[in-house]
Amino acid sequence: MKYDRILIRYGELSTKGRNRKHFITHLKRNIREVLKEFKDIHIQGGHDRMYILLNGEDSNPIIQKLSTVFGIQSFSLAVRSERNLQDIQQVGLSLVKQIFKPGNTFKVTTRRGDKSFEYDTNDINHAVGGHILQNIEDIKVDVKNPDINLLVDVRPDAIYLPCDIIQGAGGLPVGSSGKAMLMLSGGIDSPVAGYLTMKRGVQIEAVHFQSPPYTSERAKQKTIDLAKKISAYSGYVKMHFVPFTKIQETIRKHIPEGYTMTATRRMMLRITDEIRRKNDGLAIVTGESLGQVASQTLESMLAINDVTVTPILRPLISMDKLEIIDIAKKIDTFEISSLPYEDCCTIFTPPSPKTRPKLSKIQYYESDFDFGPLLEEAVNNVETIIVNNEDSIENEEFADLL
Amino acid sequence: MIYFDNSATTKPYDEVVNAFVKISTQFFANPSSLHNLGGQVEELIKQARLQIANLLHVKASEIFFTSGGTEGNNLAIKGTALQYSNRGKHIIMSDIEHASVYETGEQLKSLGFKITYLPVDQNGQVNVKDLEAAITDETILVSIMHVNNEIGTIQPIEEIGKILKNYPKILFHVDHVQGFGKVPLDLYEAHIDLCTISAHKFHGLKGNGLLFKREGVRISPLLTGGSQEGKLRSGTENTGGIVTMAKAMRMIEEKRHEKGEELLRIRDYLMEQIGHIPQIQVNTNPTVSAPHILNFSAIGLRGEVIVHALEKEKVYVSTTSACSSKQTKLSRTLLAAGVPENVAEGAVRISLSYENTMDEAKAFIQTLQQVLQSLNIVMRDSK
């Protein structure tokens, strides 16, 4: 007997009352997106469980992909049985036989999600356990510490026998909490900030600033690779590339050196906010962590945040660098982030940027020059692409060679 | 022509050769160069690495490109020895390892390391209990091949991995050169730390291969310089070799799914037919062997003579492994498996690929019978 389905237990959303349907719809959509390469599977979204019917697809890669989908508390490979004792006994026996090694102990754990079933937990445990004892030599019962724990899950439509319970990623289904723009630099912090925001159900679109020839194509490729990694949590990520050279050059020309960094961040934020508005986003996400660099002091944040009233989410604000690195390693972005390409934040950095810029001063310096048209031009020339987690080869010329 | 010497090397796929030409003319830039020509090549190599990682079900950051099987094996073993000689100087191998493992052990011996060579049974398999008994506090590495290159025996790699899981300080290296594309091996499942693969054994080009190094495992580089391959293996990347290896890996895995059963059928047919020839002893036990290697001895004849007699009929086989067949000494593997010297002397290895057909197998049996007959007449007359 082969496991023919995956049973998915919902996370926090089980408690969300009226919004439940909304959450389930998003979760189902995300799962479908992540598993779209598996053509034969069928997803059944139920009120408190979801089932993926494998229809012959290999379960291993599917399990791997599911483990990154937010909104799943846990999941298991399972076999369906009819609602009668004989069938449960038969399915249970064949499952145990598959993994049994001489000397193994076992127990049966029944959960009656449907109390109307004619047999109670003890009846089922005894009937199934007895059947296994009769049919496998050398097997013993151990209820405290069994080698094999056979689960029997009684549901209204059928009875399911799941294999081990695999921990899901938790959180809320991406998209169920709306959309936000992530300022993705290519460093260690911003992908982590994106990941954490996605975990709470937010769909992320990434905004990246490019200043060729001061920055290289490789820096862009690096952010695409990062976006690909975090798209494992949502299926895909939309990316916006902003041409930023002219603005950076203008800042350098018109703003006193100590304030160029502050001005640069303000312009970036204004552009991001405009892209957010055009794409119906509800917030902006940054990888700022308090006190980490000159732009991440409270004074700097006040001076930079001044350009918008849009909520700015800073999920890393209280984290230490090492904590951030731990997460970056977990989501496999650390190595990509550590590649040494210059991004817009590191070029033109003055030797000593102001760590305590004054809002009134930056406002005064900027009033000297009308950045409006330049910002508009940048927004109008944004290049937008969609990246997904499939390891497909985008470059057709490469596809031919590989 | 019947080419039955695929464990020595394979003929590169046409697709591989064509792609190599295109890469060498269009993507010749150095991937470390800053300009976008270099960037493109870097991206191409990255894609190749990713494709390979997916085929092996590991991470791209765990793949390190080398010049082939010999380098991979040397890097894994010497790299571990250099890195951990302060932890211990004991290494465990088997009696039937490929020369690039065995001789590396011998070289390390001369540098003060202790090497335990595990014996094998008559099938050529190591005993897991022997392995466990050989482990000491000083042991830093176990290096066991997956598929033996001379008689095709598959070693109990997963079982060994399970045992070594209990010894976190011992690294586990597997020489997978003969196995890849023929006998699947789950590197994570088998708790393998280091694994060597070579491209020309599966229709890629000579001069390239890879070492899998599990995340978190540290070994010392043998080639230092420009810090390529994560500092583990410096030297400008062999772009054409790397990319065509990725291609050949994809193709051989596809063929394995398509033609795996056919290959077994051909092997079993050969096994049966050869088994019927009175003067022949089959040295390969099919129940524990890879589907592409078959070793037999014509008793009373030298293997070399059969190779040359067959080559006249445009049929190509080997005596033992190609690397040691130029030396006149007898097969280390066969002797270790308890084959008597006079039988080992007559050893011939047939090694198949998915390109071989049942018709070739039938023609081969006929040719072999003819060749043996005429050789026997000569041998009798000379007595």
Tab-separated table of N, CA and C in Angstrom, chain B residues 41-149:
chain	number	residue	atom	x	y	z
B	41	VAL	N	29.492	34.279	-18.316
B	41	VAL	CA	30.079	32.962	-18.099
B	41	VAL	C	29.859	32.519	-16.652
B	42	GLU	N	30.003	33.477	-15.750
B	42	GLU	CA	29.772	33.167	-14.337
B	42	GLU	C	28.351	32.647	-14.150
B	43	GLU	N	27.416	33.320	-14.816
B	43	GLU	CA	26.015	32.929	-14.721
B	43	GLU	C	25.801	31.534	-15.331
B	44	LEU	N	26.468	31.288	-16.440
B	44	LEU	CA	26.336	29.984	-17.097
B	44	LEU	C	26.831	28.866	-16.177
B	45	ILE	N	27.965	29.108	-15.534
B	45	ILE	CA	28.509	28.094	-14.623
B	45	ILE	C	27.579	27.917	-13.419
B	46	LYS	N	27.012	29.030	-12.988
B	46	LYS	CA	26.079	28.956	-11.854
B	46	LYS	C	24.874	28.074	-12.199
B	47	GLN	N	24.374	28.263	-13.413
B	47	GLN	CA	23.228	27.452	-13.838
B	47	GLN	C	23.604	25.976	-13.921
B	48	ALA	N	24.820	25.719	-14.417
B	48	ALA	CA	25.283	24.333	-14.523
B	48	ALA	C	25.378	23.705	-13.134
B	49	ARG	N	25.908	24.492	-12.197
B	49	ARG	CA	26.069	23.990	-10.828
B	49	ARG	C	24.698	23.666	-10.223
B	50	LEU	N	23.747	24.546	-10.504
B	50	LEU	CA	22.405	24.363	-9.976
B	50	LEU	C	21.754	23.109	-10.564
B	51	GLN	N	21.923	22.942	-11.863
B	51	GLN	CA	21.336	21.762	-12.516
B	51	GLN	C	21.919	20.479	-11.934
B	52	ILE	N	23.243	20.496	-11.718
B	52	ILE	CA	23.900	19.327	-11.152
B	52	ILE	C	23.401	19.064	-9.736
B	53	ALA	N	23.291	20.154	-8.949
B	53	ALA	CA	22.822	20.004	-7.571
B	53	ALA	C	21.421	19.405	-7.551
B	54	ASN	N	20.577	19.859	-8.465
B	54	ASN	CA	19.214	19.321	-8.513
B	54	ASN	C	19.208	17.848	-8.874
B	55	LEU	N	20.082	17.480	-9.807
B	55	LEU	CA	20.127	16.074	-10.216
B	55	LEU	C	20.625	15.183	-9.076
B	56	LEU	N	21.509	15.742	-8.238
B	56	LEU	CA	22.045	14.963	-7.123
B	56	LEU	C	21.219	15.146	-5.847
B	57	HIS	N	20.213	16.002	-5.918
B	57	HIS	CA	19.369	16.329	-4.753
B	57	HIS	C	20.182	16.880	-3.588
B	58	VAL	N	21.117	17.778	-3.924
B	58	VAL	CA	21.893	18.450	-2.880
B	58	VAL	C	21.877	19.952	-3.185
B	59	LYS	N	22.615	20.736	-2.364
B	59	LYS	CA	22.635	22.173	-2.603
B	59	LYS	C	23.738	22.546	-3.594
B	60	ALA	N	23.500	23.628	-4.340
B	60	ALA	CA	24.493	24.072	-5.318
B	60	ALA	C	25.813	24.406	-4.622
B	61	SER	N	25.739	24.911	-3.393
B	61	SER	CA	26.963	25.299	-2.683
B	61	SER	C	27.760	24.081	-2.220
B	62	GLU	N	27.251	22.900	-2.455
B	62	GLU	CA	27.972	21.695	-2.041
B	62	GLU	C	28.701	21.027	-3.211
B	63	ILE	N	28.651	21.660	-4.380
B	63	ILE	CA	29.289	21.098	-5.574
B	63	ILE	C	30.592	21.847	-5.867
B	64	PHE	N	31.690	21.115	-6.017
B	64	PHE	CA	32.983	21.734	-6.319
B	64	PHE	C	33.564	21.061	-7.556
B	65	PHE	N	33.851	21.868	-8.574
B	65	PHE	CA	34.329	21.293	-9.823
B	65	PHE	C	35.808	20.964	-9.743
B	66	THR	N	36.165	19.812	-10.319
B	66	THR	CA	37.543	19.333	-10.298
B	66	THR	C	37.926	18.897	-11.709
B	67	SER	N	39.102	18.304	-11.823
B	67	SER	CA	39.531	17.834	-13.135
B	67	SER	C	39.151	16.379	-13.368
B	68	GLY	N	38.443	15.755	-12.426
B	68	GLY	CA	38.007	14.380	-12.656
B	68	GLY	C	38.078	13.510	-11.412
B	69	GLY	N	37.958	12.220	-11.629
B	69	GLY	CA	37.881	11.276	-10.520
B	69	GLY	C	39.155	11.232	-9.681
B	70	THR	N	40.293	11.197	-10.337
B	70	THR	CA	41.541	11.111	-9.595
B	70	THR	C	41.724	12.331	-8.706
B	71	GLU	N	41.444	13.508	-9.257
B	71	GLU	CA	41.596	14.703	-8.426
B	71	GLU	C	40.573	14.715	-7.299
B	72	GLY	N	39.333	14.358	-7.625
B	72	GLY	CA	38.287	14.346	-6.602
B	72	GLY	C	38.666	13.447	-5.438
B	73	ASN	N	39.154	12.249	-5.757
B	73	ASN	CA	39.533	11.310	-4.702
B	73	ASN	C	40.740	11.821	-3.908
B	74	ASN	N	41.715	12.368	-4.615
B	74	ASN	CA	42.888	12.929	-3.930
B	74	ASN	C	42.500	14.082	-3.019
B	75	LEU	N	41.626	14.952	-3.542
B	75	LEU	CA	41.220	16.129	-2.777
B	75	LEU	C	40.459	15.717	-1.522
B	76	ALA	N	39.553	14.761	-1.676
B	76	ALA	CA	38.756	14.325	-0.528
B	76	ALA	C	39.662	13.729	0.545
B	77	ILE	N	40.588	12.866	0.122
B	77	ILE	CA	41.377	12.115	1.105
B	77	ILE	C	42.513	12.963	1.670
B	78	LYS	N	43.316	13.554	0.782
B	78	LYS	CA	44.430	14.381	1.278
B	78	LYS	C	43.902	15.633	1.948
B	79	GLY	N	42.807	16.172	1.397
B	79	GLY	CA	42.220	17.371	2.000
B	79	GLY	C	41.774	17.116	3.428
B	80	THR	N	41.218	15.937	3.667
B	80	THR	CA	40.813	15.572	5.028
B	80	THR	C	42.047	15.341	5.889
B	81	ALA	N	43.031	14.640	5.317
B	81	ALA	CA	44.251	14.337	6.073
B	81	ALA	C	44.956	15.623	6.503
B	82	LEU	N	45.063	16.587	5.578
B	82	LEU	CA	45.733	17.854	5.900
B	82	LEU	C	44.959	18.629	6.965
B	83	GLN	N	43.627	18.603	6.820
B	83	GLN	CA	42.793	19.399	7.715
B	83	GLN	C	42.783	18.827	9.132
B	84	TYR	N	42.786	17.514	9.250
B	84	TYR	CA	42.530	16.913	10.561
B	84	TYR	C	43.654	16.034	11.105
B	85	SER	N	44.875	16.209	10.567
B	85	SER	CA	45.957	15.337	11.050
B	85	SER	C	46.199	15.552	12.545
B	86	ASN	N	45.803	16.711	13.066
B	86	ASN	CA	45.992	16.910	14.510
B	86	ASN	C	44.948	16.166	15.330
B	87	ARG	N	43.863	15.782	14.654
B	87	ARG	CA	42.794	15.066	15.356
B	87	ARG	C	43.119	13.566	15.403
B	88	GLY	N	43.779	13.092	14.360
B	88	GLY	CA	44.112	11.671	14.280
B	88	GLY	C	44.735	11.381	12.940
B	89	LYS	N	45.417	10.244	12.852
B	89	LYS	CA	46.097	9.937	11.588
B	89	LYS	C	45.710	8.568	11.078
B	90	HIS	N	44.460	8.195	11.304
B	90	HIS	CA	44.028	6.867	10.857
B	90	HIS	C	42.907	6.991	9.824
B	91	ILE	N	43.091	6.263	8.721
B	91	ILE	CA	42.105	6.296	7.647
B	91	ILE	C	41.717	4.865	7.290
B	92	ILE	N	40.407	4.652	7.045
B	92	ILE	CA	39.931	3.320	6.669
B	92	ILE	C	39.499	3.317	5.203
B	93	MET	N	39.991	2.329	4.453
B	93	MET	CA	39.593	2.153	3.046
B	93	MET	C	39.279	0.681	2.857
B	94	SER	N	39.061	0.287	1.606
B	94	SER	CA	38.901	-1.146	1.371
B	94	SER	C	40.030	-1.628	0.472
B	95	ASP	N	40.167	-2.944	0.415
B	95	ASP	CA	41.194	-3.574	-0.413
B	95	ASP	C	40.975	-3.346	-1.896
B	96	ILE	N	39.730	-2.984	-2.278
B	96	ILE	CA	39.404	-2.978	-3.706
B	96	ILE	C	39.145	-1.577	-4.241
B	97	GLU	N	39.655	-0.567	-3.543
B	97	GLU	CA	39.452	0.796	-4.021
B	97	GLU	C	40.186	1.022	-5.345
B	98	HIS	N	39.724	2.005	-6.094
B	98	HIS	CA	40.420	2.429	-7.306
B	98	HIS	C	41.806	2.948	-6.923
B	99	ALA	N	42.735	2.861	-7.857
B	99	ALA	CA	44.118	3.266	-7.575
B	99	ALA	C	44.210	4.699	-7.028
B	100	SER	N	43.326	5.582	-7.492
B	100	SER	CA	43.440	6.979	-7.045
B	100	SER	C	43.059	7.138	-5.577
B	101	VAL	N	42.416	6.137	-5.012
B	101	VAL	CA	42.157	6.123	-3.571
B	101	VAL	C	43.263	5.311	-2.881
B	102	TYR	N	43.465	4.113	-3.385
B	102	TYR	CA	44.408	3.178	-2.770
B	102	TYR	C	45.818	3.758	-2.701
B	103	GLU	N	46.286	4.274	-3.838
B	103	GLU	CA	47.653	4.812	-3.879
B	103	GLU	C	47.776	6.102	-3.060
B	104	THR	N	46.671	6.845	-2.964
B	104	THR	CA	46.686	8.023	-2.096
B	104	THR	C	46.873	7.576	-0.651
B	105	GLY	N	46.220	6.459	-0.313
B	105	GLY	CA	46.423	5.873	1.016
B	105	GLY	C	47.879	5.490	1.218
B	106	GLU	N	48.454	4.863	0.201
B	106	GLU	CA	49.864	4.457	0.304
B	106	GLU	C	50.777	5.660	0.491
B	107	GLN	N	50.474	6.736	-0.242
B	107	GLN	CA	51.307	7.937	-0.115
B	107	GLN	C	51.189	8.531	1.292
B	108	LEU	N	49.960	8.554	1.811
B	108	LEU	CA	49.761	9.095	3.152
B	108	LEU	C	50.465	8.230	4.196
B	109	LYS	N	50.533	6.924	3.912
B	109	LYS	CA	51.238	6.013	4.808
B	109	LYS	C	52.684	6.471	4.971
B	110	SER	N	53.280	6.843	3.849
B	110	SER	CA	54.683	7.261	3.897
B	110	SER	C	54.832	8.589	4.625
B	111	LEU	N	53.719	9.278	4.838
B	111	LEU	CA	53.777	10.553	5.561
B	111	LEU	C	53.352	10.377	7.016
B	112	GLY	N	53.252	9.129	7.454
B	112	GLY	CA	52.987	8.883	8.861
B	112	GLY	C	51.545	8.549	9.199
B	113	PHE	N	50.691	8.429	8.203
B	113	PHE	CA	49.310	8.034	8.487
B	113	PHE	C	49.207	6.516	8.570
B	114	LYS	N	48.212	6.069	9.322
B	114	LYS	CA	47.935	4.633	9.374
B	114	LYS	C	46.709	4.354	8.519
B	115	ILE	N	46.843	3.387	7.605
B	115	ILE	CA	45.703	3.075	6.739
B	115	ILE	C	45.256	1.645	7.016
B	116	THR	N	43.968	1.473	7.276
B	116	THR	CA	43.404	0.126	7.373
B	116	THR	C	42.691	-0.169	6.068
B	117	TYR	N	43.117	-1.237	5.383
B	117	TYR	CA	42.416	-1.659	4.178
B	117	TYR	C	41.500	-2.819	4.551
B	118	LEU	N	40.188	-2.599	4.446
B	118	LEU	CA	39.242	-3.640	4.833
B	118	LEU	C	39.218	-4.756	3.791
B	119	PRO	N	39.147	-5.998	4.249
B	119	PRO	CA	39.034	-7.117	3.310
B	119	PRO	C	37.621	-7.167	2.713
B	120	VAL	N	37.459	-7.948	1.655
B	120	VAL	CA	36.123	-8.119	1.077
B	120	VAL	C	35.793	-9.610	0.998
B	121	ASP	N	34.509	-9.922	0.897
B	121	ASP	CA	34.103	-11.329	0.772
B	121	ASP	C	34.220	-11.790	-0.685
B	122	GLN	N	33.755	-13.009	-0.986
B	122	GLN	CA	33.981	-13.521	-2.346
B	122	GLN	C	33.212	-12.734	-3.401
B	123	ASN	N	32.197	-11.949	-2.964
B	123	ASN	CA	31.486	-11.095	-3.922
B	123	ASN	C	32.179	-9.754	-4.116
B	124	GLY	N	33.184	-9.497	-3.281
B	124	GLY	CA	33.855	-8.206	-3.365
B	124	GLY	C	33.214	-7.151	-2.495
B	125	GLN	N	32.446	-7.580	-1.483
B	125	GLN	CA	31.813	-6.607	-0.603
B	125	GLN	C	32.521	-6.511	0.736
B	126	VAL	N	32.617	-5.289	1.269
B	126	VAL	CA	33.185	-5.152	2.604
B	126	VAL	C	32.103	-5.528	3.612
B	127	ASN	N	32.565	-5.957	4.769
B	127	ASN	CA	31.651	-6.315	5.845
B	127	ASN	C	31.549	-5.135	6.801
B	128	VAL	N	30.305	-4.728	7.059
B	128	VAL	CA	30.104	-3.544	7.879
B	128	VAL	C	30.660	-3.735	9.293
B	129	LYS	N	30.630	-4.992	9.746
B	129	LYS	CA	31.159	-5.257	11.102
B	129	LYS	C	32.675	-5.045	11.141
B	130	ASP	N	33.350	-5.471	10.071
B	130	ASP	CA	34.803	-5.240	9.986
B	130	ASP	C	35.094	-3.750	10.073
B	131	LEU	N	34.251	-2.993	9.377
B	131	LEU	CA	34.464	-1.549	9.355
B	131	LEU	C	34.346	-0.991	10.759
B	132	GLU	N	33.288	-1.383	11.445
B	132	GLU	CA	33.061	-0.841	12.777
B	132	GLU	C	34.209	-1.230	13.713
B	133	ALA	N	34.695	-2.460	13.534
B	133	ALA	CA	35.789	-2.925	14.399
B	133	ALA	C	37.081	-2.170	14.120
B	134	ALA	N	37.227	-1.654	12.920
B	134	ALA	CA	38.475	-0.980	12.552
B	134	ALA	C	38.547	0.456	13.073
B	135	ILE	N	37.393	0.994	13.473
B	135	ILE	CA	37.364	2.397	13.911
B	135	ILE	C	38.114	2.569	15.232
B	136	THR	N	38.976	3.579	15.277
B	136	THR	CA	39.679	3.899	16.524
B	136	THR	C	39.444	5.370	16.840
B	137	ASP	N	39.954	5.808	17.988
B	137	ASP	CA	39.840	7.232	18.352
B	137	ASP	C	40.585	8.122	17.370
B	138	GLU	N	41.526	7.504	16.679
B	138	GLU	CA	42.389	8.245	15.758
B	138	GLU	C	41.795	8.371	14.360
B	139	THR	N	40.693	7.649	14.096
B	139	THR	CA	40.154	7.599	12.737
B	139	THR	C	39.546	8.937	12.336
B	140	ILE	N	39.961	9.462	11.183
B	140	ILE	CA	39.407	10.733	10.712
B	140	ILE	C	38.615	10.573	9.420
B	141	LEU	N	38.794	9.450	8.714
B	141	LEU	CA	38.146	9.323	7.410
B	141	LEU	C	37.891	7.857	7.064
B	142	VAL	N	36.717	7.622	6.469
B	142	VAL	CA	36.438	6.329	5.857
B	142	VAL	C	36.181	6.604	4.381
B	143	SER	N	36.898	5.896	3.510
B	143	SER	CA	36.716	6.096	2.070
B	143	SER	C	36.393	4.765	1.416
B	144	ILE	N	35.143	4.628	0.971
B	144	ILE	CA	34.695	3.372	0.356
B	144	ILE	C	34.024	3.699	-0.974
B	145	MET	N	34.353	2.937	-1.996
B	145	MET	CA	33.741	3.192	-3.300
B	145	MET	C	32.310	2.672	-3.328
B	146	HIS	N	31.476	3.258	-4.202
B	146	HIS	CA	30.099	2.787	-4.301
B	146	HIS	C	30.036	1.545	-5.193
B	147	VAL	N	30.503	1.692	-6.437
B	147	VAL	CA	30.501	0.558	-7.370
B	147	VAL	C	31.954	0.262	-7.752
B	148	ASN	N	32.355	-0.984	-7.578
B	148	ASN	CA	33.722	-1.351	-7.925
B	148	ASN	C	33.911	-1.337	-9.431
B	149	ASN	N	35.041	-0.785	-9.856
B	149	ASN	CA	35.279	-0.599	-11.288
B	149	ASN	C	35.685	-1.877	-11.997
